[in-house]
């Protein structure tokens, strides 16, 4: 049931569930740090197309990229939209 509600919210905002998890993490970090501007690492992976045996290599294709989100003064929908834009830029 929780998965279905999460997917429904993601579809409603036209984003992935991953975007919503990034928003949730940013919210937790903002609350626990007492700051309205948070920075954390987001793990991305990518494979070079048509590279022989690339599917056998794990570590070389994993990157942790910084994601900075400004939460202060934003509602939930604006934060979701901002997070989506920032993730797409990464």
PDB file of N, CA and C in Angstrom:
ATOM      1  N   UNK A   1       0.820  -1.194   0.000  1.00  0.00           N
ATOM      2  CA  UNK A   1       0.000   0.000   0.000  1.00  0.00           C
ATOM      3  C   UNK A   1       0.871   1.268   0.000  1.00  0.00           C
ATOM      4  N   UNK A   2       1.918   1.259   0.810  1.00  0.00           N
ATOM      5  CA  UNK A   2       2.812   2.413   0.863  1.00  0.00           C
ATOM      6  C   UNK A   2       3.496   2.632  -0.485  1.00  0.00           C
ATOM      7  N   UNK A   3       3.941   1.547  -1.099  1.00  0.00           N
ATOM      8  CA  UNK A   3       4.577   1.641  -2.435  1.00  0.00           C
ATOM      9  C   UNK A   3       3.618   2.241  -3.449  1.00  0.00           C
ATOM     10  N   UNK A   4       2.391   1.803  -3.425  1.00  0.00           N
ATOM     11  CA  UNK A   4       1.402   2.320  -4.370  1.00  0.00           C
ATOM     12  C   UNK A   4       1.161   3.809  -4.160  1.00  0.00           C
ATOM     13  N   UNK A   5       1.084   4.243  -2.910  1.00  0.00           N
ATOM     14  CA  UNK A   5       0.876   5.669  -2.628  1.00  0.00           C
ATOM     15  C   UNK A   5       2.079   6.489  -3.066  1.00  0.00           C
ATOM     16  N   UNK A   6       3.271   5.961  -2.841  1.00  0.00           N
ATOM     17  CA  UNK A   6       4.489   6.658  -3.264  1.00  0.00           C
ATOM     18  C   UNK A   6       4.532   6.798  -4.789  1.00  0.00           C
ATOM     19  N   UNK A   7       4.240   5.720  -5.488  1.00  0.00           N
ATOM     20  CA  UNK A   7       4.217   5.780  -6.955  1.00  0.00           C
ATOM     21  C   UNK A   7       3.142   6.730  -7.466  1.00  0.00           C
ATOM     22  N   UNK A   8       2.013   6.752  -6.797  1.00  0.00           N
ATOM     23  CA  UNK A   8       0.929   7.651  -7.188  1.00  0.00           C
ATOM     24  C   UNK A   8       1.369   9.112  -7.027  1.00  0.00           C
ATOM     25  N   UNK A   9       2.013   9.444  -5.923  1.00  0.00           N
ATOM     26  CA  UNK A   9       2.506  10.809  -5.706  1.00  0.00           C
ATOM     27  C   UNK A   9       3.560  11.174  -6.743  1.00  0.00           C
ATOM     28  N   UNK A  10       4.446  10.242  -7.053  1.00  0.00           N
ATOM     29  CA  UNK A  10       5.474  10.503  -8.063  1.00  0.00           C
ATOM     30  C   UNK A  10       4.825  10.796  -9.420  1.00  0.00           C
ATOM     31  N   UNK A  11       3.855   9.994  -9.806  1.00  0.00           N
ATOM     32  CA  UNK A  11       3.145  10.237 -11.068  1.00  0.00           C
ATOM     33  C   UNK A  11       2.422  11.579 -11.049  1.00  0.00           C
ATOM     34  N   UNK A  12       1.823  11.904  -9.925  1.00  0.00           N
ATOM     35  CA  UNK A  12       1.099  13.168  -9.777  1.00  0.00           C
ATOM     36  C   UNK A  12       2.028  14.360 -10.041  1.00  0.00           C
ATOM     37  N   UNK A  13       3.272  14.256  -9.591  1.00  0.00           N
ATOM     38  CA  UNK A  13       4.246  15.344  -9.771  1.00  0.00           C
ATOM     39  C   UNK A  13       5.109  15.147 -11.016  1.00  0.00           C
ATOM     40  N   UNK A  14       4.869  14.060 -11.737  1.00  0.00           N
ATOM     41  CA  UNK A  14       5.617  13.729 -12.950  1.00  0.00           C
ATOM     42  C   UNK A  14       7.117  13.608 -12.682  1.00  0.00           C
ATOM     43  N   UNK A  15       7.445  12.901 -11.608  1.00  0.00           N
ATOM     44  CA  UNK A  15       8.828  12.642 -11.232  1.00  0.00           C
ATOM     45  C   UNK A  15       8.966  11.168 -10.883  1.00  0.00           C
ATOM     46  N   UNK A  16      10.185  10.748 -10.628  1.00  0.00           N
ATOM     47  CA  UNK A  16      10.406   9.368 -10.205  1.00  0.00           C
ATOM     48  C   UNK A  16      10.287   9.257  -8.688  1.00  0.00           C
ATOM     49  N   UNK A  17      10.154   8.038  -8.216  1.00  0.00           N
ATOM     50  CA  UNK A  17      10.135   7.810  -6.774  1.00  0.00           C
ATOM     51  C   UNK A  17      11.469   8.230  -6.161  1.00  0.00           C
ATOM     52  N   UNK A  18      12.546   8.079  -6.919  1.00  0.00           N
ATOM     53  CA  UNK A  18      13.870   8.488  -6.426  1.00  0.00           C
ATOM     54  C   UNK A  18      13.886   9.972  -6.077  1.00  0.00           C
ATOM     55  N   UNK A  19      13.209  10.777  -6.879  1.00  0.00           N
ATOM     56  CA  UNK A  19      13.138  12.210  -6.591  1.00  0.00           C
ATOM     57  C   UNK A  19      12.462  12.442  -5.243  1.00  0.00           C
ATOM     58  N   UNK A  20      11.400  11.716  -4.975  1.00  0.00           N
ATOM     59  CA  UNK A  20      10.701  11.872  -3.702  1.00  0.00           C
ATOM     60  C   UNK A  20      11.571  11.428  -2.533  1.00  0.00           C
ATOM     61  N   UNK A  21      12.385  10.400  -2.733  1.00  0.00           N
ATOM     62  CA  UNK A  21      13.295   9.973  -1.669  1.00  0.00           C
ATOM     63  C   UNK A  21      14.376  11.027  -1.420  1.00  0.00           C
ATOM     64  N   UNK A  22      14.837  11.686  -2.473  1.00  0.00           N
ATOM     65  CA  UNK A  22      15.798  12.773  -2.307  1.00  0.00           C
ATOM     66  C   UNK A  22      15.175  13.924  -1.514  1.00  0.00           C
ATOM     67  N   UNK A  23      13.916  14.237  -1.809  1.00  0.00           N
ATOM     68  CA  UNK A  23      13.200  15.282  -1.075  1.00  0.00           C
ATOM     69  C   UNK A  23      13.082  14.891   0.403  1.00  0.00           C
ATOM     70  N   UNK A  24      12.751  13.646   0.657  1.00  0.00           N
ATOM     71  CA  UNK A  24      12.612  13.174   2.038  1.00  0.00           C
ATOM     72  C   UNK A  24      13.938  13.279   2.785  1.00  0.00           C
ATOM     73  N   UNK A  25      15.026  12.852   2.152  1.00  0.00           N
ATOM     74  CA  UNK A  25      16.339  12.935   2.797  1.00  0.00           C
ATOM     75  C   UNK A  25      16.709  14.390   3.060  1.00  0.00           C
ATOM     76  N   UNK A  26      16.485  15.256   2.098  1.00  0.00           N
ATOM     77  CA  UNK A  26      16.787  16.672   2.281  1.00  0.00           C
ATOM     78  C   UNK A  26      15.979  17.244   3.448  1.00  0.00           C
ATOM     79  N   UNK A  27      14.737  16.841   3.567  1.00  0.00           N
ATOM     80  CA  UNK A  27      13.883  17.322   4.656  1.00  0.00           C
ATOM     81  C   UNK A  27      14.398  16.859   6.015  1.00  0.00           C
ATOM     82  N   UNK A  28      14.803  15.607   6.101  1.00  0.00           N
ATOM     83  CA  UNK A  28      15.357  15.077   7.351  1.00  0.00           C
ATOM     84  C   UNK A  28      16.646  15.819   7.702  1.00  0.00           C
ATOM     85  N   UNK A  29      17.523  16.005   6.721  1.00  0.00           N
ATOM     86  CA  UNK A  29      18.775  16.712   6.985  1.00  0.00           C
ATOM     87  C   UNK A  29      18.531  18.151   7.426  1.00  0.00           C
ATOM     88  N   UNK A  30      17.575  18.821   6.798  1.00  0.00           N
ATOM     89  CA  UNK A  30      17.257  20.200   7.168  1.00  0.00           C
ATOM     90  C   UNK A  30      16.746  20.269   8.612  1.00  0.00           C
ATOM     91  N   UNK A  31      15.876  19.340   8.948  1.00  0.00           N
ATOM     92  CA  UNK A  31      15.317  19.325  10.309  1.00  0.00           C
ATOM     93  C   UNK A  31      16.383  19.037  11.360  1.00  0.00           C
ATOM     94  N   UNK A  32      17.188  18.017  11.101  1.00  0.00           N
ATOM     95  CA  UNK A  32      18.162  17.613  12.111  1.00  0.00           C
ATOM     96  C   UNK A  32      19.333  18.586  12.228  1.00  0.00           C
ATOM     97  N   UNK A  33      19.631  19.297  11.153  1.00  0.00           N
ATOM     98  CA  UNK A  33      20.747  20.248  11.198  1.00  0.00           C
ATOM     99  C   UNK A  33      20.293  21.664  11.545  1.00  0.00           C
ATOM    100  N   UNK A  34      18.989  21.909  11.477  1.00  0.00           N
ATOM    101  CA  UNK A  34      18.476  23.240  11.748  1.00  0.00           C
ATOM    102  C   UNK A  34      18.785  24.234  10.641  1.00  0.00           C
ATOM    103  N   UNK A  35      19.020  23.731   9.438  1.00  0.00           N
ATOM    104  CA  UNK A  35      19.350  24.590   8.303  1.00  0.00           C
ATOM    105  C   UNK A  35      18.310  24.455   7.200  1.00  0.00           C
ATOM    106  N   UNK A  36      18.155  25.517   6.444  1.00  0.00           N
ATOM    107  CA  UNK A  36      17.216  25.499   5.329  1.00  0.00           C
ATOM    108  C   UNK A  36      17.888  25.240   4.005  1.00  0.00           C
ATOM    109  N   UNK A  37      19.183  24.998   4.037  1.00  0.00           N
ATOM    110  CA  UNK A  37      19.992  24.772   2.839  1.00  0.00           C
ATOM    111  C   UNK A  37      20.851  23.547   3.117  1.00  0.00           C
ATOM    112  N   UNK A  38      20.644  22.446   2.397  1.00  0.00           N
ATOM    113  CA  UNK A  38      21.377  21.214   2.683  1.00  0.00           C
ATOM    114  C   UNK A  38      22.159  20.737   1.468  1.00  0.00           C
ATOM    115  N   UNK A  39      23.214  20.024   1.753  1.00  0.00           N
ATOM    116  CA  UNK A  39      24.074  19.462   0.718  1.00  0.00           C
ATOM    117  C   UNK A  39      24.376  18.022   1.104  1.00  0.00           C
ATOM    118  N   UNK A  40      24.161  17.107   0.170  1.00  0.00           N
ATOM    119  CA  UNK A  40      24.469  15.698   0.422  1.00  0.00           C
ATOM    120  C   UNK A  40      24.845  15.031  -0.890  1.00  0.00           C
ATOM    121  N   UNK A  41      25.438  13.853  -0.789  1.00  0.00           N
ATOM    122  CA  UNK A  41      25.859  13.117  -1.973  1.00  0.00           C
ATOM    123  C   UNK A  41      24.768  12.191  -2.465  1.00  0.00           C
ATOM    124  N   UNK A  42      24.581  12.175  -3.759  1.00  0.00           N
ATOM    125  CA  UNK A  42      23.617  11.275  -4.374  1.00  0.00           C
ATOM    126  C   UNK A  42      24.378  10.311  -5.274  1.00  0.00           C
ATOM    127  N   UNK A  43      24.084   9.044  -5.138  1.00  0.00           N
ATOM    128  CA  UNK A  43      24.820   8.020  -5.888  1.00  0.00           C
ATOM    129  C   UNK A  43      24.167   7.803  -7.245  1.00  0.00           C
ATOM    130  N   UNK A  44      24.965   7.904  -8.283  1.00  0.00           N
ATOM    131  CA  UNK A  44      24.517   7.677  -9.652  1.00  0.00           C
ATOM    132  C   UNK A  44      25.390   6.596 -10.259  1.00  0.00           C
ATOM    133  N   UNK A  45      24.821   5.839 -11.155  1.00  0.00           N
ATOM    134  CA  UNK A  45      25.634   4.866 -11.883  1.00  0.00           C
ATOM    135  C   UNK A  45      25.329   5.011 -13.360  1.00  0.00           C
ATOM    136  N   UNK A  46      26.315   4.714 -14.145  1.00  0.00           N
ATOM    137  CA  UNK A  46      26.135   4.796 -15.585  1.00  0.00           C
ATOM    138  C   UNK A  46      27.055   3.822 -16.288  1.00  0.00           C
ATOM    139  N   UNK A  47      26.619   3.303 -17.371  1.00  0.00           N
ATOM    140  CA  UNK A  47      27.404   2.355 -18.166  1.00  0.00           C
ATOM    141  C   UNK A  47      27.679   2.961 -19.530  1.00  0.00           C
ATOM    142  N   UNK A  48      28.880   2.804 -19.964  1.00  0.00           N
ATOM    143  CA  UNK A  48      29.213   3.226 -21.315  1.00  0.00           C
ATOM    144  C   UNK A  48      28.569   2.245 -22.284  1.00  0.00           C
ATOM    145  N   UNK A  49      27.899   2.754 -23.281  1.00  0.00           N
ATOM    146  CA  UNK A  49      27.246   1.892 -24.249  1.00  0.00           C
ATOM    147  C   UNK A  49      28.280   1.211 -25.135  1.00  0.00           C
ATOM    148  N   UNK A  50      28.022  -0.044 -25.470  1.00  0.00           N
ATOM    149  CA  UNK A  50      28.868  -0.837 -26.369  1.00  0.00           C
ATOM    150  C   UNK A  50      30.302  -1.015 -25.869  1.00  0.00           C
ATOM    151  N   UNK A  51      30.499  -0.921 -24.562  1.00  0.00           N
ATOM    152  CA  UNK A  51      31.815  -1.178 -23.995  1.00  0.00           C
ATOM    153  C   UNK A  51      31.857  -2.635 -23.579  1.00  0.00           C
ATOM    154  N   UNK A  52      32.811  -3.349 -24.116  1.00  0.00           N
ATOM    155  CA  UNK A  52      32.905  -4.786 -23.859  1.00  0.00           C
ATOM    156  C   UNK A  52      33.085  -5.062 -22.365  1.00  0.00           C
ATOM    157  N   UNK A  53      32.281  -5.964 -21.843  1.00  0.00           N
ATOM    158  CA  UNK A  53      32.317  -6.417 -20.453  1.00  0.00           C
ATOM    159  C   UNK A  53      32.032  -5.323 -19.424  1.00  0.00           C
ATOM    160  N   UNK A  54      31.458  -4.209 -19.844  1.00  0.00           N
ATOM    161  CA  UNK A  54      31.135  -3.131 -18.898  1.00  0.00           C
ATOM    162  C   UNK A  54      30.154  -3.607 -17.837  1.00  0.00           C
ATOM    163  N   UNK A  55      29.310  -4.567 -18.190  1.00  0.00           N
ATOM    164  CA  UNK A  55      28.340  -5.069 -17.223  1.00  0.00           C
ATOM    165  C   UNK A  55      28.997  -5.875 -16.108  1.00  0.00           C
ATOM    166  N   UNK A  56      30.265  -6.223 -16.263  1.00  0.00           N
ATOM    167  CA  UNK A  56      30.988  -6.993 -15.263  1.00  0.00           C
ATOM    168  C   UNK A  56      31.728  -6.103 -14.258  1.00  0.00           C
ATOM    169  N   UNK A  57      31.809  -4.819 -14.541  1.00  0.00           N
ATOM    170  CA  UNK A  57      32.549  -3.884 -13.698  1.00  0.00           C
ATOM    171  C   UNK A  57      31.555  -3.060 -12.898  1.00  0.00           C
ATOM    172  N   UNK A  58      31.759  -2.971 -11.591  1.00  0.00           N
ATOM    173  CA  UNK A  58      30.827  -2.229 -10.757  1.00  0.00           C
ATOM    174  C   UNK A  58      31.387  -0.869 -10.345  1.00  0.00           C
ATOM    175  N   UNK A  59      32.462  -0.857  -9.645  1.00  0.00           N
ATOM    176  CA  UNK A  59      32.959   0.353  -9.017  1.00  0.00           C
ATOM    177  C   UNK A  59      33.290   1.497  -9.937  1.00  0.00           C
ATOM    178  N   UNK A  60      33.822   1.218 -11.108  1.00  0.00           N
ATOM    179  CA  UNK A  60      34.259   2.288 -11.988  1.00  0.00           C
ATOM    180  C   UNK A  60      33.101   3.126 -12.522  1.00  0.00           C
ATOM    181  N   UNK A  61      31.894   2.647 -12.432  1.00  0.00           N
ATOM    182  CA  UNK A  61      30.761   3.346 -13.019  1.00  0.00           C
ATOM    183  C   UNK A  61      29.820   3.949 -11.977  1.00  0.00           C
ATOM    184  N   UNK A  62      30.251   3.971 -10.720  1.00  0.00           N
ATOM    185  CA  UNK A  62      29.425   4.552  -9.669  1.00  0.00           C
ATOM    186  C   UNK A  62      30.036   5.883  -9.261  1.00  0.00           C
ATOM    187  N   UNK A  63      29.196   6.914  -9.254  1.00  0.00           N
ATOM    188  CA  UNK A  63      29.639   8.250  -8.883  1.00  0.00           C
ATOM    189  C   UNK A  63      28.749   8.797  -7.779  1.00  0.00           C
ATOM    190  N   UNK A  64      29.360   9.481  -6.834  1.00  0.00           N
ATOM    191  CA  UNK A  64      28.595  10.214  -5.838  1.00  0.00           C
ATOM    192  C   UNK A  64      28.727  11.684  -6.195  1.00  0.00           C
ATOM    193  N   UNK A  65      27.616  12.297  -6.521  1.00  0.00           N
ATOM    194  CA  UNK A  65      27.608  13.683  -6.952  1.00  0.00           C
ATOM    195  C   UNK A  65      26.891  14.540  -5.914  1.00  0.00           C
ATOM    196  N   UNK A  66      27.370  15.761  -5.701  1.00  0.00           N
ATOM    197  CA  UNK A  66      26.751  16.619  -4.679  1.00  0.00           C
ATOM    198  C   UNK A  66      25.411  17.181  -5.138  1.00  0.00           C
ATOM    199  N   UNK A  67      24.474  17.169  -4.235  1.00  0.00           N
ATOM    200  CA  UNK A  67      23.144  17.721  -4.499  1.00  0.00           C
ATOM    201  C   UNK A  67      22.847  18.740  -3.404  1.00  0.00           C
ATOM    202  N   UNK A  68      22.657  19.982  -3.795  1.00  0.00           N
ATOM    203  CA  UNK A  68      22.352  21.050  -2.844  1.00  0.00           C
ATOM    204  C   UNK A  68      20.911  21.502  -3.064  1.00  0.00           C
ATOM    205  N   UNK A  69      20.153  21.516  -1.979  1.00  0.00           N
ATOM    206  CA  UNK A  69      18.752  21.918  -2.054  1.00  0.00           C
ATOM    207  C   UNK A  69      18.467  22.989  -1.007  1.00  0.00           C
ATOM    208  N   UNK A  70      17.739  23.995  -1.436  1.00  0.00           N
ATOM    209  CA  UNK A  70      17.328  25.079  -0.539  1.00  0.00           C
ATOM    210  C   UNK A  70      15.859  24.859  -0.194  1.00  0.00           C
ATOM    211  N   UNK A  71      15.604  24.527   1.052  1.00  0.00           N
ATOM    212  CA  UNK A  71      14.256  24.185   1.484  1.00  0.00           C
ATOM    213  C   UNK A  71      13.513  25.355   2.102  1.00  0.00           C
ATOM    214  N   UNK A  72      14.248  26.317   2.603  1.00  0.00           N
ATOM    215  CA  UNK A  72      13.627  27.412   3.345  1.00  0.00           C
ATOM    216  C   UNK A  72      12.642  28.196   2.483  1.00  0.00           C
ATOM    217  N   UNK A  73      11.438  28.348   3.001  1.00  0.00           N
ATOM    218  CA  UNK A  73      10.419  29.132   2.315  1.00  0.00           C
ATOM    219  C   UNK A  73       9.743  28.438   1.146  1.00  0.00           C
ATOM    220  N   UNK A  74       9.961  27.128   0.991  1.00  0.00           N
ATOM    221  CA  UNK A  74       9.351  26.399  -0.124  1.00  0.00           C
ATOM    222  C   UNK A  74       8.330  25.400   0.382  1.00  0.00           C
ATOM    223  N   UNK A  75       7.269  25.265  -0.367  1.00  0.00           N
ATOM    224  CA  UNK A  75       6.295  24.225  -0.081  1.00  0.00           C
ATOM    225  C   UNK A  75       6.767  22.905  -0.673  1.00  0.00           C
ATOM    226  N   UNK A  76       6.020  21.861  -0.403  1.00  0.00           N
ATOM    227  CA  UNK A  76       6.397  20.524  -0.854  1.00  0.00           C
ATOM    228  C   UNK A  76       6.476  20.422  -2.377  1.00  0.00           C
ATOM    229  N   UNK A  77       5.476  20.960  -3.081  1.00  0.00           N
ATOM    230  CA  UNK A  77       5.460  20.853  -4.549  1.00  0.00           C
ATOM    231  C   UNK A  77       6.639  21.590  -5.165  1.00  0.00           C
ATOM    232  N   UNK A  78       6.973  22.761  -4.636  1.00  0.00           N
ATOM    233  CA  UNK A  78       8.114  23.531  -5.152  1.00  0.00           C
ATOM    234  C   UNK A  78       9.419  22.800  -4.884  1.00  0.00           C
ATOM    235  N   UNK A  79       9.518  22.163  -3.720  1.00  0.00           N
ATOM    236  CA  UNK A  79      10.725  21.411  -3.396  1.00  0.00           C
ATOM    237  C   UNK A  79      10.879  20.193  -4.309  1.00  0.00           C
ATOM    238  N   UNK A  80       9.790  19.519  -4.606  1.00  0.00           N
ATOM    239  CA  UNK A  80       9.841  18.382  -5.528  1.00  0.00           C
ATOM    240  C   UNK A  80      10.305  18.852  -6.907  1.00  0.00           C
ATOM    241  N   UNK A  81       9.763  19.960  -7.376  1.00  0.00           N
ATOM    242  CA  UNK A  81      10.150  20.490  -8.690  1.00  0.00           C
ATOM    243  C   UNK A  81      11.620  20.902  -8.704  1.00  0.00           C
ATOM    244  N   UNK A  82      12.072  21.567  -7.646  1.00  0.00           N
ATOM    245  CA  UNK A  82      13.483  21.972  -7.554  1.00  0.00           C
ATOM    246  C   UNK A  82      14.397  20.750  -7.553  1.00  0.00           C
ATOM    247  N   UNK A  83      14.036  19.738  -6.783  1.00  0.00           N
ATOM    248  CA  UNK A  83      14.842  18.527  -6.690  1.00  0.00           C
ATOM    249  C   UNK A  83      14.929  17.839  -8.044  1.00  0.00           C
ATOM    250  N   UNK A  84      13.820  17.765  -8.742  1.00  0.00           N
ATOM    251  CA  UNK A  84      13.810  17.149 -10.075  1.00  0.00           C
ATOM    252  C   UNK A  84      14.758  17.902 -11.016  1.00  0.00           C
ATOM    253  N   UNK A  85      14.690  19.224 -11.003  1.00  0.00           N
ATOM    254  CA  UNK A  85      15.580  20.029 -11.865  1.00  0.00           C
ATOM    255  C   UNK A  85      17.048  19.782 -11.526  1.00  0.00           C
ATOM    256  N   UNK A  86      17.358  19.785 -10.235  1.00  0.00           N
ATOM    257  CA  UNK A  86      18.750  19.587  -9.795  1.00  0.00           C
ATOM    258  C   UNK A  86      19.254  18.190 -10.180  1.00  0.00           C
ATOM    259  N   UNK A  87      18.418  17.185 -10.015  1.00  0.00           N
ATOM    260  CA  UNK A  87      18.825  15.823 -10.374  1.00  0.00           C
ATOM    261  C   UNK A  87      19.049  15.687 -11.872  1.00  0.00           C
ATOM    262  N   UNK A  88      18.205  16.317 -12.665  1.00  0.00           N
ATOM    263  CA  UNK A  88      18.373  16.266 -14.114  1.00  0.00           C
ATOM    264  C   UNK A  88      19.671  16.941 -14.550  1.00  0.00           C
ATOM    265  N   UNK A  89      20.035  18.017 -13.847  1.00  0.00           N
ATOM    266  CA  UNK A  89      21.288  18.696 -14.174  1.00  0.00           C
ATOM    267  C   UNK A  89      22.503  17.848 -13.846  1.00  0.00           C
ATOM    268  N   UNK A  90      22.389  17.016 -12.799  1.00  0.00           N
ATOM    269  CA  UNK A  90      23.509  16.144 -12.442  1.00  0.00           C
ATOM    270  C   UNK A  90      23.719  15.109 -13.525  1.00  0.00           C
TER     271      UNK A  90
END
